[in-house]
Coordinates of C-alpha atoms and ligand atoms in Angstrom, one line a residue:
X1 CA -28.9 5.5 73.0
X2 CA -32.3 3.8 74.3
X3 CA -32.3 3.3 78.4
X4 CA -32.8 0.8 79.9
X5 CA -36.1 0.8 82.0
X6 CA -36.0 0.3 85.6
X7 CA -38.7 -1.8 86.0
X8 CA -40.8 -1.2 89.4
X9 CA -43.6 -3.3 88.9
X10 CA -41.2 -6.7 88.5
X11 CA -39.0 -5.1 91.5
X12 CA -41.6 -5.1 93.7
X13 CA -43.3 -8.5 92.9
X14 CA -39.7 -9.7 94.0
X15 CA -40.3 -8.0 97.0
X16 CA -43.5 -9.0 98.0
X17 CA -42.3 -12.7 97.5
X18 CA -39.9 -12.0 100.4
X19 CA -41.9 -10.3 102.9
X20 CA -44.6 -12.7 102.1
X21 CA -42.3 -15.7 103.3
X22 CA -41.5 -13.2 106.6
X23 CA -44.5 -12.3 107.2
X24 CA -45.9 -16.7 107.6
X25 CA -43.2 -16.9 109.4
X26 CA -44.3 -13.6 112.1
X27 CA -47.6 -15.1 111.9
X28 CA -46.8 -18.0 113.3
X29 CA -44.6 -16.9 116.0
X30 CA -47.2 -14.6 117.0
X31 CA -50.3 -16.3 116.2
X32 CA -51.6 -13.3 114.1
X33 CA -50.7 -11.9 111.0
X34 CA -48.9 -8.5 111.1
X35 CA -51.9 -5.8 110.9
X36 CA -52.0 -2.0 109.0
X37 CA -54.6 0.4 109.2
X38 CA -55.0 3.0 106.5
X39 CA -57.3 6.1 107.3
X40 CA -59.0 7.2 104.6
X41 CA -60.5 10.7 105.0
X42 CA -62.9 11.9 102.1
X43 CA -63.5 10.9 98.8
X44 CA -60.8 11.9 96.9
X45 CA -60.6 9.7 93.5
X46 CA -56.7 9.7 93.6
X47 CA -56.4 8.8 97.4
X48 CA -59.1 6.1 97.4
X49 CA -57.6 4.4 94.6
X50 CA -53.9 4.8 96.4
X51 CA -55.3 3.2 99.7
X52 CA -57.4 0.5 97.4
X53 CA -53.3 -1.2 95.7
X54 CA -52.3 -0.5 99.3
X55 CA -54.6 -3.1 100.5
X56 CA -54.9 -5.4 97.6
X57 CA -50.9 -5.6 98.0
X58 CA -51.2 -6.0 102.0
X59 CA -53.7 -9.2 101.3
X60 CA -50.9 -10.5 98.7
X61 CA -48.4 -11.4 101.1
X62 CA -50.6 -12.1 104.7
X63 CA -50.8 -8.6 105.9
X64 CA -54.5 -7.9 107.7
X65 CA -55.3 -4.5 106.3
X66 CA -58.0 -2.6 107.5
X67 CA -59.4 0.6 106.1
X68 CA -61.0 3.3 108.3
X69 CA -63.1 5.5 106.0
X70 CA -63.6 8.7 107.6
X71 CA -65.7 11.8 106.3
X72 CA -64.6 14.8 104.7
X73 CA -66.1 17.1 107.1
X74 CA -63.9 15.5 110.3
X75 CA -62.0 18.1 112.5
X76 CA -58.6 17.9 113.1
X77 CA -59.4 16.7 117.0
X78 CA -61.7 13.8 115.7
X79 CA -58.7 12.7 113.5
X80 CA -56.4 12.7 116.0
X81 CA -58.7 10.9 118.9
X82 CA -59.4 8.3 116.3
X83 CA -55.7 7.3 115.4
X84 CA -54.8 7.4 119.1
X85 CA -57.9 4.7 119.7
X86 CA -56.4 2.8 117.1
X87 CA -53.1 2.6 118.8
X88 CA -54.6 1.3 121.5
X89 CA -57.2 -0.9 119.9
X90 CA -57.2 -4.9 121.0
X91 CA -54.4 -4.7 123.2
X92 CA -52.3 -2.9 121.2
X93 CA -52.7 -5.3 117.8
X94 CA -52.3 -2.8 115.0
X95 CA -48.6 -2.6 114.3
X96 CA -48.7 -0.1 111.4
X97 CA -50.9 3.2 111.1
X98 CA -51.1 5.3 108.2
X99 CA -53.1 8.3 107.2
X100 CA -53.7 8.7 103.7
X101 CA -52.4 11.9 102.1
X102 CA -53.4 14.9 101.5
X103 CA -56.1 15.8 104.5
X104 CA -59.5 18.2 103.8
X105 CA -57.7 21.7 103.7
X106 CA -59.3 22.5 107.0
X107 CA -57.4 19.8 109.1
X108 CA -54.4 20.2 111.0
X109 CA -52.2 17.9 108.9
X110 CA -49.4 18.0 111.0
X111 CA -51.2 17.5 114.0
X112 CA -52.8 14.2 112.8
X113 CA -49.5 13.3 111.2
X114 CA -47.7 13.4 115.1
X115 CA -50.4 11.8 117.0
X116 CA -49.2 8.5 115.0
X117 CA -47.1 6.5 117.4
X118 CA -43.7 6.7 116.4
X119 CA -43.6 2.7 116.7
X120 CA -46.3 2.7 114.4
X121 CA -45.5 4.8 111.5
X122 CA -44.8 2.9 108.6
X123 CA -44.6 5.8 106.7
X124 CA -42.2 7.3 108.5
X125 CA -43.2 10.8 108.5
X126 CA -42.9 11.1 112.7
X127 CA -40.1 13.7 113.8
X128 CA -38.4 11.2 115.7
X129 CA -38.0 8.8 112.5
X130 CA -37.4 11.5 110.2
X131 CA -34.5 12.2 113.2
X132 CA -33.4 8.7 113.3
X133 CA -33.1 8.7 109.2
X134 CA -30.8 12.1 109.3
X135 CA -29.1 10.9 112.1
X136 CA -27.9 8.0 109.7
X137 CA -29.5 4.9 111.6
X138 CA -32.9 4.3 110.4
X139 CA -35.9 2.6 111.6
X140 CA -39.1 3.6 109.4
X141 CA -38.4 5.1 105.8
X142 CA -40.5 6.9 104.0
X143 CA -41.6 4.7 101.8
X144 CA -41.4 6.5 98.3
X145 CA -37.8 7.5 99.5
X146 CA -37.2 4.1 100.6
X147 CA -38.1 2.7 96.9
X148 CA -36.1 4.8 95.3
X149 CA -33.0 3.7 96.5
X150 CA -34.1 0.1 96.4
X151 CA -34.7 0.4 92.4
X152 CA -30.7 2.2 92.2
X153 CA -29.2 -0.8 94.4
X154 CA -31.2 -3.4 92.8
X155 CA -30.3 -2.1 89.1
X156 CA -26.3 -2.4 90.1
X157 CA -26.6 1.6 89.3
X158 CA -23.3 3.0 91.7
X159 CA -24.1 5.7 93.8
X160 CA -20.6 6.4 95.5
X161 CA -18.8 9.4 94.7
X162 CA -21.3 9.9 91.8
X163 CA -23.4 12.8 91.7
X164 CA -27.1 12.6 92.3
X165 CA -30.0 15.1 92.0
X166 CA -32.9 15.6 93.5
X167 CA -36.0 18.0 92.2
X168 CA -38.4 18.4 95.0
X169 CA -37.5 18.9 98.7
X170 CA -40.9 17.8 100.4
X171 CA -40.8 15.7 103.5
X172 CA -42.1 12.8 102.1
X173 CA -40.0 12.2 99.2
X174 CA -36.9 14.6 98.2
X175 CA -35.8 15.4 101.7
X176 CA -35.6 11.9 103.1
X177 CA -34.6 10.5 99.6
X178 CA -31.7 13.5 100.4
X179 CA -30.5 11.9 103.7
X180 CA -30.8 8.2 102.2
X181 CA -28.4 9.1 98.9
X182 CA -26.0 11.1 101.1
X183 CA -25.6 8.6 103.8
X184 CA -23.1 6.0 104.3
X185 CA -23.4 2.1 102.6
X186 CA -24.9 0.4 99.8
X187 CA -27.1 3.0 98.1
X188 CA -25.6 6.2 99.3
X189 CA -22.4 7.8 99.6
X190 CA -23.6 9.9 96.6
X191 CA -22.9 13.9 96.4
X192 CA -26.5 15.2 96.4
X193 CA -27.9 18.3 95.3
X194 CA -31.5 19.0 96.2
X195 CA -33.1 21.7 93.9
X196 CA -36.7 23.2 94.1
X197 CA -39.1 25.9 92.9
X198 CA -36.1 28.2 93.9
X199 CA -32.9 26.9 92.9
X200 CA -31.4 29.2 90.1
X201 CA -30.6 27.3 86.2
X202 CA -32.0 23.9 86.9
X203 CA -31.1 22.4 83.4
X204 CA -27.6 23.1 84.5
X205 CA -27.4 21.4 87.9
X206 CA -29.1 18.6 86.4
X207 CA -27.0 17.8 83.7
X208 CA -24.4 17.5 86.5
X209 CA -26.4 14.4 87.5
X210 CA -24.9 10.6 87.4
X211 CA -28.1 9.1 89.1
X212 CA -31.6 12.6 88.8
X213 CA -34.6 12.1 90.6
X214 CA -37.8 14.1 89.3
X215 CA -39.7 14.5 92.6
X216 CA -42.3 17.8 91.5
X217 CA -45.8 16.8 90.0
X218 CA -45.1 19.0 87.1
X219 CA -45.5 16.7 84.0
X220 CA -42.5 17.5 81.4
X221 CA -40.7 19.2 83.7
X222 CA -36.9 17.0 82.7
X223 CA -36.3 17.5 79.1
X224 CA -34.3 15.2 77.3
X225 CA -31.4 18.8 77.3
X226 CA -31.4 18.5 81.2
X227 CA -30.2 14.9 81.4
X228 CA -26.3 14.0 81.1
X229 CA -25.5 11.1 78.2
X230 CA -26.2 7.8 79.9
X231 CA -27.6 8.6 83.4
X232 CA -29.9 7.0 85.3
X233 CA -33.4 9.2 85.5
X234 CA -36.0 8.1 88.0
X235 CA -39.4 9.6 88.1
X236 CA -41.5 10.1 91.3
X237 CA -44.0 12.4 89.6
X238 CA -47.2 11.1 89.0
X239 CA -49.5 13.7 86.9
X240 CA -53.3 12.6 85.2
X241 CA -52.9 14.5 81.7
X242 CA -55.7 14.6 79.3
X243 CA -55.9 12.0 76.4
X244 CA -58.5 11.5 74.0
X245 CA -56.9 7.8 72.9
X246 CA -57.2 6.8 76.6
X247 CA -59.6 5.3 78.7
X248 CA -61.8 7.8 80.4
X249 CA -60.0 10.4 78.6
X250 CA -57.0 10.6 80.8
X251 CA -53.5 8.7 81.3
X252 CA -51.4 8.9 83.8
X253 CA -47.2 10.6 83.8
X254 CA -44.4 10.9 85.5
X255 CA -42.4 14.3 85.6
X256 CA -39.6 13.3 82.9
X257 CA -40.7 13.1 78.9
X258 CA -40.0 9.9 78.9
X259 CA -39.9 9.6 74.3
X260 CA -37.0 12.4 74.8
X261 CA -35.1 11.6 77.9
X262 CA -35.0 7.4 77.2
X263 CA -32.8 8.7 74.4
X264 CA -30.0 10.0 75.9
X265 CA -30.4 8.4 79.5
X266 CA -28.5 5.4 80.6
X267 CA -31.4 4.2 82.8
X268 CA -35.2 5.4 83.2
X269 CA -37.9 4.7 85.6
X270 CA -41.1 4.3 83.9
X271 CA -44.8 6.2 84.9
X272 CA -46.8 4.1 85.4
X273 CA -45.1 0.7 86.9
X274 CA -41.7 2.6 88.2
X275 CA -41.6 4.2 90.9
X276 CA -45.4 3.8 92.6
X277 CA -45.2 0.0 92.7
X278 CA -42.1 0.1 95.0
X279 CA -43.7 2.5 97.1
X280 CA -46.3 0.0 98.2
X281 CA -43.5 -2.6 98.5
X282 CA -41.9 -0.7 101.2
X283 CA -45.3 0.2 102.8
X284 CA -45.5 -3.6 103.4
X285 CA -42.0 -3.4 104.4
X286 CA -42.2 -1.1 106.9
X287 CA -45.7 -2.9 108.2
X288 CA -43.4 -6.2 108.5
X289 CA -40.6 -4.3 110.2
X290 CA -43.0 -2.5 112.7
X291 CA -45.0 -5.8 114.0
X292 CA -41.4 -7.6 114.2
X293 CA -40.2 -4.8 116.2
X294 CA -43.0 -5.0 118.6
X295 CA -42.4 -8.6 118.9
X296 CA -38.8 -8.2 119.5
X297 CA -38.1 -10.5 116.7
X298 CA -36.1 -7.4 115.7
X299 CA -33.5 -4.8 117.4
Ligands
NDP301 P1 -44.7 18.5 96.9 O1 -45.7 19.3 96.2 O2 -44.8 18.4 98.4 O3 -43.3 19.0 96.5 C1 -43.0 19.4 95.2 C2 -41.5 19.9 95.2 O4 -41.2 20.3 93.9 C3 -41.3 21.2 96.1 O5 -40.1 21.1 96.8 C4 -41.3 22.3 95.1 O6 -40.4 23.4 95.4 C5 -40.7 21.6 93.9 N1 -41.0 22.3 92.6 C6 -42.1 22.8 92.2 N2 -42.0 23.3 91.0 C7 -40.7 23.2 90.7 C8 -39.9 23.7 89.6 N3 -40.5 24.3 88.5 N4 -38.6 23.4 89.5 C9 -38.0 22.8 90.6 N5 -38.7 22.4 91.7 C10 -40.0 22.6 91.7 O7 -44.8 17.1 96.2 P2 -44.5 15.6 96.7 O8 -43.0 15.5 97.1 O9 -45.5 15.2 97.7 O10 -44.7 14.8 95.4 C11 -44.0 15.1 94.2 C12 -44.6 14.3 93.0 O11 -44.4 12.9 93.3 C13 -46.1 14.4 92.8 O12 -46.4 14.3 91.4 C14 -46.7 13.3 93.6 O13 -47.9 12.9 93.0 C15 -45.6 12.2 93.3 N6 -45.6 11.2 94.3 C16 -45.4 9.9 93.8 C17 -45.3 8.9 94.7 C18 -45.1 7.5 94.1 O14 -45.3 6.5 94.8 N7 -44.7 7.4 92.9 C19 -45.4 9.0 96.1 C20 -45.5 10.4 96.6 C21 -45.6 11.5 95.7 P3 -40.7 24.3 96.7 O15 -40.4 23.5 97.9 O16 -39.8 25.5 96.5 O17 -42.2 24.6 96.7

């Protein structure tokens, strides 16, 4: 068997085309386009180039994106005065703030994280989204999460009653990813398992899986022995491995080994072009949503 490749990258052009029509149409209601502002702290090569196809993505469809680069050395206080400013800036016009991930070691991640106004958190890591998400009526995804599901529903891959699951319990992408699969409607209504660097005999609780999501940063980590004949594998991870045929030396890859699992799954999410793209897609998403909201052109 060869899967068939959920493609990411041609999902979330689709996307884009969408919100691009929504967001001309906001912009003339309101007389401004919708606005994000990334903060960028430091000069992490991973992060800067994250926060550089977060832009380039915003401009594609009409969505004013600013970055605020900020140095490493900032203190968690300076962080958190600077995204309160910016909720406040110009009358209130930014309608989506995000804080590029990971923070300096030194800073108070989860302090930074909560002085994000909960209207304004496109990434929807604020405890009272991440309520509203387990509480089964959502407002702002996570975006990864969000994309994940997205890919499922728009490959016509069931999730009902089928068993899904999930290596990798973080905040940002298992856990939500969890509540998503698990909840009720189009896209969930799965039974979901969600393993970790503790759960005993992975291989066997994944080869349980209709729909598995690799969600670690461990590169390899799903062997083509973990995967049940014909199910649909999507891979979060995204690992720089060394590789002398490569430009600069290095190429980029998922969690799954992708040669050995496309053989036996029904359905694989590439690295790169899965996955990432769609996370970006629901970033503009959730930027769209968040300016609409504050227009009350949404309830
Ligand atoms: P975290 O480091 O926050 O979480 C990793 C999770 O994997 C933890 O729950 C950890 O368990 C678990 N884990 C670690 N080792 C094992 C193991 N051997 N077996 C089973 N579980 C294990 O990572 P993130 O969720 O932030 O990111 C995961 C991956 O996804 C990374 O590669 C990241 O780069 C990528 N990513 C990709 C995105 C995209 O757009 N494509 C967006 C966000 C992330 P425990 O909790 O016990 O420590």
């Amino acid at each position: 068997m060869s899967a068939r490749i959920l493609d990411g990258k041609a999902l979330a052009g689709r996307i884009e085309d969408s919100i691009r029509a929504e967001a001309a149409s906001f912009s003339r209601v309101a007389g401004r386009p919708p606005r994000l502002v990334v903060v960028l702290v430091g000069d992490v090569a991973a992060s800067a180039s994250y926060v550089k196809s977060k832009a380039a993505a915003a401009a594609r469809v009409g969505i004013d994106a600013e970055v605020v680069r900020v140095p490493a050395s900032a203190d968690t206080q300076t962080l958190v005065e600077l995204v309160r400013a910016l909720a406040r800036e110009e009358q209130g016009s930014v309608d989506g703030i995000l804080v590029q991930l990971p923070l300096p070691a030194h800073v108070d991640t989860q302090a930074v994280l909560d002085s994000v106004p909960a209207d304004r958190d496109v990434d929807g890591f604020h405890p009272e989204n991440a309520g509203l998400l387990s509480q089964g009526r959502p407002r702002f995804v996570p975006c990864t999460a969000a994309g994940v599901q997205r890919m499922l529903v728009d490959a016509g891959i069931a999730t009902a009653g089928r068993e899904a699951v999930i290596i990798g319990r973080s905040d940002i992408v298992g856990k939500p990813l969890a509540l998503l699969l698990s909840g009720r409607g189009e896209g969930g209504d799965a039974t979901v398992t969600l393993c970790h660097s503790r759960s005993d005999d992975l291989a066997a609780i994944c080869r349980r899986a209709d729909i598995l999501v690799a969600a670690v940063g461990k590169p390899g980590l799903v062997t083509a022995g973990m995967v049940k004949p014909g199910a649909a594998v999507v891979d979060v991870g995204i690992n720089r491995v060394a590789d002398a045929t490569a430009s600069g030396g290095s190429r980029l890859v998922g969690d799954v080994d992708f040669a050995g699992v496309s053989a036996v799954a029904g359905w694989i999410s590439p690295v790169p072009g899965g996955v990432g793209p769609l996370t970006v897609a629901m970033l503009l998403a959730n930027t769209l949503l968040a300016a609409e909201l504050r227009l009350g052109r949404r309830a």
